[in-house]
Amino acid sequence: AQSVTQLGSHVSVSEGALVLLRCNYSSSVPPYLFWYVQYPNQGLQLLLKYTTGATLVKGINGFEAEFKKSETSFHLTKPSAHMSDAAEYFCAVRPRSGGGADGLTFGKGTHLIIQP
Amino acid sequence: EPEVTQTPSHQVTQMGQEVILRCVPISNHLYFYWYRQILGQKVEFLVSFYNNEISEKSEIFDDQFSVERPDGSNFTLKIRSTKLEDSAMYFCASGLGLANTGELFFGEGSRLTVL
């Protein structure tokens, strides 16, 4: 079974500082990889995804993530944090086989706090 | 832009009552899902639905739960006899399957409060 580990349930950074949210997966075959963001009292919005090709993927709101197979990681970064980035961030994986019946497996989430 | 819509946004019910949560997936999508998020916890997979039947379900999805696609547009989650621990945000999602990179599109969620 696949699993996703997000290190740090809470991450606090200053406005303008680098944001780094960590995600590691366990799977014998690299899965599809996703980052979702959840703003307070809202649904899940896709930030970015890795399916194939270039391992550095760019998403919305200035976020990007790099897939590193050797480290089984898919860490999310943003060079300069903004107050509006405060939210819950979820890393998720999905197996490449199975046709689509398998849903996403989510990590426990990381609450990003932006200090003024 | 097409989106997944869910109703109601918030429902309060008494323990033991039946609840139906409704979802309208994106029209050309083939796979449909329900997820649950208990307050402060991670998003958990409940069930996936394809070709008018359940494809996969988790341990959470016991006999109290059922899903249905009663017509060409709606996708419902029924909880027959709600328990306090069913209080959560329920998300509906839809997708085209792995042929389309596996991305799922989520609704805004339905918050269920069981008293």
PDB file of N, CA and C in Angstrom, chain A residues 4 32 34 36 38 41-44 46 49 51 88 90 94-109, chain B residues 31 33 35 37 40-45 48 55-56 89 91 96-109 111:
ATOM      1  N   VAL A   4       2.108   8.331   2.366  1.00  0.00           N
ATOM      2  CA  VAL A   4       2.689   9.653   2.181  1.00  0.00           C
ATOM      3  C   VAL A   4       3.020  10.212   3.549  1.00  0.00           C
ATOM      4  N   TYR A  32       1.934   8.980  -9.372  1.00  0.00           N
ATOM      5  CA  TYR A  32       1.626  10.368  -9.679  1.00  0.00           C
ATOM      6  C   TYR A  32       1.669  11.133  -8.347  1.00  0.00           C
ATOM      7  N   PHE A  34       1.023  14.868  -6.215  1.00  0.00           N
ATOM      8  CA  PHE A  34       0.214  16.089  -6.218  1.00  0.00           C
ATOM      9  C   PHE A  34       0.454  16.877  -4.933  1.00  0.00           C
ATOM     10  N   TYR A  36      -1.971  19.692  -2.938  1.00  0.00           N
ATOM     11  CA  TYR A  36      -3.230  20.423  -2.859  1.00  0.00           C
ATOM     12  C   TYR A  36      -3.140  21.437  -1.726  1.00  0.00           C
ATOM     13  N   GLN A  38      -5.559  23.896   0.905  1.00  0.00           N
ATOM     14  CA  GLN A  38      -6.899  24.087   1.467  1.00  0.00           C
ATOM     15  C   GLN A  38      -6.888  25.354   2.302  1.00  0.00           C
ATOM     16  N   ASN A  41     -11.989  26.841   5.600  1.00  0.00           N
ATOM     17  CA  ASN A  41     -13.401  26.652   5.238  1.00  0.00           C
ATOM     18  C   ASN A  41     -13.624  26.528   3.731  1.00  0.00           C
ATOM     19  N   GLN A  42     -12.616  26.071   3.029  1.00  0.00           N
ATOM     20  CA  GLN A  42     -12.764  25.867   1.591  1.00  0.00           C
ATOM     21  C   GLN A  42     -12.374  24.438   1.212  1.00  0.00           C
ATOM     22  N   GLY A  43     -12.572  24.133  -0.050  1.00  0.00           N
ATOM     23  CA  GLY A  43     -12.235  22.806  -0.552  1.00  0.00           C
ATOM     24  C   GLY A  43     -10.773  22.688  -0.901  1.00  0.00           C
ATOM     25  N   LEU A  44     -10.457  21.628  -1.608  1.00  0.00           N
ATOM     26  CA  LEU A  44      -9.079  21.328  -1.985  1.00  0.00           C
ATOM     27  C   LEU A  44      -8.810  21.854  -3.394  1.00  0.00           C
ATOM     28  N   LEU A  46      -5.908  22.167  -6.441  1.00  0.00           N
ATOM     29  CA  LEU A  46      -4.654  21.618  -6.928  1.00  0.00           C
ATOM     30  C   LEU A  46      -3.624  22.727  -7.118  1.00  0.00           C
ATOM     31  N   LYS A  49       1.288  19.222  -9.983  1.00  0.00           N
ATOM     32  CA  LYS A  49       1.325  17.765 -10.073  1.00  0.00           C
ATOM     33  C   LYS A  49       2.553  17.334 -10.866  1.00  0.00           C
ATOM     34  N   THR A  51       3.619  14.107 -13.241  1.00  0.00           N
ATOM     35  CA  THR A  51       3.179  12.868 -13.884  1.00  0.00           C
ATOM     36  C   THR A  51       4.345  12.204 -14.605  1.00  0.00           C
ATOM     37  N   GLU A  88      -3.569  25.152   4.689  1.00  0.00           N
ATOM     38  CA  GLU A  88      -3.169  23.765   4.919  1.00  0.00           C
ATOM     39  C   GLU A  88      -2.742  23.189   3.576  1.00  0.00           C
ATOM     40  N   PHE A  90      -1.536  19.765   1.444  1.00  0.00           N
ATOM     41  CA  PHE A  90      -1.566  18.310   1.445  1.00  0.00           C
ATOM     42  C   PHE A  90      -0.793  17.760   0.249  1.00  0.00           C
ATOM     43  N   ARG A  94      -0.935   8.889  -6.163  1.00  0.00           N
ATOM     44  CA  ARG A  94      -1.882   8.009  -6.809  1.00  0.00           C
ATOM     45  C   ARG A  94      -1.095   7.004  -7.650  1.00  0.00           C
ATOM     46  N   PRO A  95      -1.432   5.735  -7.571  1.00  0.00           N
ATOM     47  CA  PRO A  95      -0.657   4.742  -8.334  1.00  0.00           C
ATOM     48  C   PRO A  95      -0.837   4.921  -9.828  1.00  0.00           C
ATOM     49  N   ARG A  96       0.192   4.564 -10.573  1.00  0.00           N
ATOM     50  CA  ARG A  96       0.156   4.701 -12.023  1.00  0.00           C
ATOM     51  C   ARG A  96      -0.615   3.582 -12.707  1.00  0.00           C
ATOM     52  N   SER A  97      -0.867   2.519 -12.018  1.00  0.00           N
ATOM     53  CA  SER A  97      -1.611   1.411 -12.605  1.00  0.00           C
ATOM     54  C   SER A  97      -2.994   1.370 -11.994  1.00  0.00           C
ATOM     55  N   GLY A  98      -3.896   0.633 -12.589  1.00  0.00           N
ATOM     56  CA  GLY A  98      -5.214   0.442 -11.997  1.00  0.00           C
ATOM     57  C   GLY A  98      -6.344   1.101 -12.740  1.00  0.00           C
ATOM     58  N   GLY A  99      -6.027   1.971 -13.684  1.00  0.00           N
ATOM     59  CA  GLY A  99      -7.082   2.526 -14.525  1.00  0.00           C
ATOM     60  C   GLY A  99      -7.759   3.771 -13.993  1.00  0.00           C
ATOM     61  N   GLY A 100      -7.740   3.964 -12.701  1.00  0.00           N
ATOM     62  CA  GLY A 100      -8.362   5.168 -12.184  1.00  0.00           C
ATOM     63  C   GLY A 100      -9.245   4.938 -10.976  1.00  0.00           C
ATOM     64  N   ALA A 101      -9.500   3.674 -10.648  1.00  0.00           N
ATOM     65  CA  ALA A 101     -10.370   3.404  -9.504  1.00  0.00           C
ATOM     66  C   ALA A 101      -9.714   3.798  -8.198  1.00  0.00           C
ATOM     67  N   ASP A 102      -8.398   3.657  -8.146  1.00  0.00           N
ATOM     68  CA  ASP A 102      -7.711   4.057  -6.924  1.00  0.00           C
ATOM     69  C   ASP A 102      -7.770   5.560  -6.773  1.00  0.00           C
ATOM     70  N   GLY A 103      -8.165   5.959  -5.585  1.00  0.00           N
ATOM     71  CA  GLY A 103      -8.194   7.384  -5.342  1.00  0.00           C
ATOM     72  C   GLY A 103      -6.838   7.884  -4.915  1.00  0.00           C
ATOM     73  N   LEU A 104      -6.814   9.087  -4.455  1.00  0.00           N
ATOM     74  CA  LEU A 104      -5.598   9.684  -3.924  1.00  0.00           C
ATOM     75  C   LEU A 104      -5.374   9.235  -2.491  1.00  0.00           C
ATOM     76  N   THR A 105      -4.117   9.070  -2.146  1.00  0.00           N
ATOM     77  CA  THR A 105      -3.741   8.871  -0.752  1.00  0.00           C
ATOM     78  C   THR A 105      -3.081  10.161  -0.293  1.00  0.00           C
ATOM     79  N   PHE A 106      -3.633  10.749   0.751  1.00  0.00           N
ATOM     80  CA  PHE A 106      -3.145  12.038   1.223  1.00  0.00           C
ATOM     81  C   PHE A 106      -2.205  11.877   2.404  1.00  0.00           C
ATOM     82  N   GLY A 107      -1.288  12.825   2.505  1.00  0.00           N
ATOM     83  CA  GLY A 107      -0.524  12.960   3.732  1.00  0.00           C
ATOM     84  C   GLY A 107      -1.375  13.650   4.781  1.00  0.00           C
ATOM     85  N   LYS A 108      -0.821  13.789   5.971  1.00  0.00           N
ATOM     86  CA  LYS A 108      -1.595  14.352   7.083  1.00  0.00           C
ATOM     87  C   LYS A 108      -1.743  15.864   6.995  1.00  0.00           C
ATOM     88  N   GLY A 109      -1.008  16.468   6.096  1.00  0.00           N
ATOM     89  CA  GLY A 109      -1.130  17.905   5.915  1.00  0.00           C
ATOM     90  C   GLY A 109      -0.128  18.694   6.726  1.00  0.00           C
TER      91      GLY A 109
ATOM     92  N   TYR B  31     -14.862   8.869 -13.381  1.00  0.00           N
ATOM     93  CA  TYR B  31     -14.625   8.310 -12.047  1.00  0.00           C
ATOM     94  C   TYR B  31     -15.095   9.303 -10.995  1.00  0.00           C
ATOM     95  N   TYR B  33     -15.635  10.024  -6.645  1.00  0.00           N
ATOM     96  CA  TYR B  33     -15.057   9.656  -5.352  1.00  0.00           C
ATOM     97  C   TYR B  33     -15.724  10.436  -4.229  1.00  0.00           C
ATOM     98  N   TYR B  35     -14.494  11.529  -0.247  1.00  0.00           N
ATOM     99  CA  TYR B  35     -13.458  11.591   0.761  1.00  0.00           C
ATOM    100  C   TYR B  35     -14.055  12.208   2.022  1.00  0.00           C
ATOM    101  N   GLN B  37     -12.942  14.279   5.781  1.00  0.00           N
ATOM    102  CA  GLN B  37     -11.913  14.939   6.572  1.00  0.00           C
ATOM    103  C   GLN B  37     -12.516  15.308   7.920  1.00  0.00           C
ATOM    104  N   GLY B  40      -9.396  18.772  11.691  1.00  0.00           N
ATOM    105  CA  GLY B  40      -8.003  18.757  12.127  1.00  0.00           C
ATOM    106  C   GLY B  40      -7.218  17.548  11.681  1.00  0.00           C
ATOM    107  N   GLN B  41      -7.836  16.678  10.902  1.00  0.00           N
ATOM    108  CA  GLN B  41      -7.155  15.458  10.480  1.00  0.00           C
ATOM    109  C   GLN B  41      -6.979  15.434   8.966  1.00  0.00           C
ATOM    110  N   LYS B  42      -6.371  14.379   8.485  1.00  0.00           N
ATOM    111  CA  LYS B  42      -6.089  14.329   7.060  1.00  0.00           C
ATOM    112  C   LYS B  42      -7.316  13.907   6.259  1.00  0.00           C
ATOM    113  N   VAL B  43      -7.224  14.112   4.968  1.00  0.00           N
ATOM    114  CA  VAL B  43      -8.293  13.728   4.065  1.00  0.00           C
ATOM    115  C   VAL B  43      -8.203  12.218   3.813  1.00  0.00           C
ATOM    116  N   GLU B  44      -9.325  11.538   4.017  1.00  0.00           N
ATOM    117  CA  GLU B  44      -9.332  10.068   3.912  1.00  0.00           C
ATOM    118  C   GLU B  44     -10.240   9.612   2.775  1.00  0.00           C
ATOM    119  N   PHE B  45      -9.758   8.657   2.033  1.00  0.00           N
ATOM    120  CA  PHE B  45     -10.532   8.075   0.940  1.00  0.00           C
ATOM    121  C   PHE B  45     -11.660   7.210   1.484  1.00  0.00           C
ATOM    122  N   SER B  48     -14.631   4.863  -4.400  1.00  0.00           N
ATOM    123  CA  SER B  48     -14.587   5.313  -5.787  1.00  0.00           C
ATOM    124  C   SER B  48     -15.664   4.573  -6.570  1.00  0.00           C
ATOM    125  N   SER B  55     -15.910   0.842  -7.298  1.00  0.00           N
ATOM    126  CA  SER B  55     -14.649   0.259  -7.737  1.00  0.00           C
ATOM    127  C   SER B  55     -13.753  -0.116  -6.564  1.00  0.00           C
ATOM    128  N   GLU B  56     -13.598   0.814  -5.666  1.00  0.00           N
ATOM    129  CA  GLU B  56     -12.784   0.590  -4.480  1.00  0.00           C
ATOM    130  C   GLU B  56     -13.474   1.238  -3.284  1.00  0.00           C
ATOM    131  N   MET B  89     -16.055  16.870   7.308  1.00  0.00           N
ATOM    132  CA  MET B  89     -16.265  17.482   5.999  1.00  0.00           C
ATOM    133  C   MET B  89     -16.176  16.359   4.974  1.00  0.00           C
ATOM    134  N   PHE B  91     -15.918  15.439   1.031  1.00  0.00           N
ATOM    135  CA  PHE B  91     -15.566  15.987  -0.281  1.00  0.00           C
ATOM    136  C   PHE B  91     -15.916  14.992  -1.371  1.00  0.00           C
ATOM    137  N   LEU B  96     -10.964  11.884 -14.871  1.00  0.00           N
ATOM    138  CA  LEU B  96     -11.050  11.151 -16.136  1.00  0.00           C
ATOM    139  C   LEU B  96     -10.296   9.839 -16.084  1.00  0.00           C
ATOM    140  N   GLY B  97      -9.622   9.576 -14.994  1.00  0.00           N
ATOM    141  CA  GLY B  97      -8.840   8.354 -14.928  1.00  0.00           C
ATOM    142  C   GLY B  97      -7.391   8.610 -15.209  1.00  0.00           C
ATOM    143  N   LEU B  98      -6.596   7.581 -15.148  1.00  0.00           N
ATOM    144  CA  LEU B  98      -5.159   7.747 -15.242  1.00  0.00           C
ATOM    145  C   LEU B  98      -4.721   8.198 -16.627  1.00  0.00           C
ATOM    146  N   ALA B  99      -5.558   8.007 -17.612  1.00  0.00           N
ATOM    147  CA  ALA B  99      -5.197   8.464 -18.954  1.00  0.00           C
ATOM    148  C   ALA B  99      -5.066   9.972 -19.012  1.00  0.00           C
ATOM    149  N   ASN B 100      -5.607  10.630 -18.024  1.00  0.00           N
ATOM    150  CA  ASN B 100      -5.523  12.077 -17.995  1.00  0.00           C
ATOM    151  C   ASN B 100      -4.710  12.532 -16.799  1.00  0.00           C
ATOM    152  N   THR B 101      -3.606  11.903 -16.546  1.00  0.00           N
ATOM    153  CA  THR B 101      -2.641  12.242 -15.490  1.00  0.00           C
ATOM    154  C   THR B 101      -3.160  11.987 -14.088  1.00  0.00           C
ATOM    155  N   GLY B 102      -4.348  11.480 -13.968  1.00  0.00           N
ATOM    156  CA  GLY B 102      -4.820  11.092 -12.657  1.00  0.00           C
ATOM    157  C   GLY B 102      -5.298  12.207 -11.766  1.00  0.00           C
ATOM    158  N   GLU B 103      -5.400  13.411 -12.308  1.00  0.00           N
ATOM    159  CA  GLU B 103      -5.817  14.528 -11.477  1.00  0.00           C
ATOM    160  C   GLU B 103      -7.268  14.376 -11.062  1.00  0.00           C
ATOM    161  N   LEU B 104      -7.561  14.675  -9.822  1.00  0.00           N
ATOM    162  CA  LEU B 104      -8.931  14.700  -9.315  1.00  0.00           C
ATOM    163  C   LEU B 104      -9.334  16.141  -9.062  1.00  0.00           C
ATOM    164  N   PHE B 105     -10.593  16.413  -9.332  1.00  0.00           N
ATOM    165  CA  PHE B 105     -11.147  17.740  -9.105  1.00  0.00           C
ATOM    166  C   PHE B 105     -12.122  17.638  -7.939  1.00  0.00           C
ATOM    167  N   PHE B 106     -11.923  18.486  -6.961  1.00  0.00           N
ATOM    168  CA  PHE B 106     -12.696  18.396  -5.732  1.00  0.00           C
ATOM    169  C   PHE B 106     -13.763  19.473  -5.658  1.00  0.00           C
ATOM    170  N   GLY B 107     -14.866  19.132  -5.004  1.00  0.00           N
ATOM    171  CA  GLY B 107     -15.869  20.111  -4.668  1.00  0.00           C
ATOM    172  C   GLY B 107     -15.478  20.878  -3.416  1.00  0.00           C
ATOM    173  N   GLU B 108     -16.330  21.815  -3.025  1.00  0.00           N
ATOM    174  CA  GLU B 108     -16.049  22.662  -1.876  1.00  0.00           C
ATOM    175  C   GLU B 108     -16.299  21.931  -0.549  1.00  0.00           C
ATOM    176  N   GLY B 109     -16.976  20.813  -0.623  1.00  0.00           N
ATOM    177  CA  GLY B 109     -17.213  20.034   0.579  1.00  0.00           C
ATOM    178  C   GLY B 109     -18.587  20.267   1.193  1.00  0.00           C
ATOM    179  N   ARG B 111     -20.149  20.016   5.007  1.00  0.00           N
ATOM    180  CA  ARG B 111     -19.821  19.807   6.428  1.00  0.00           C
ATOM    181  C   ARG B 111     -21.012  19.176   7.123  1.00  0.00           C
TER     182      ARG B 111
END
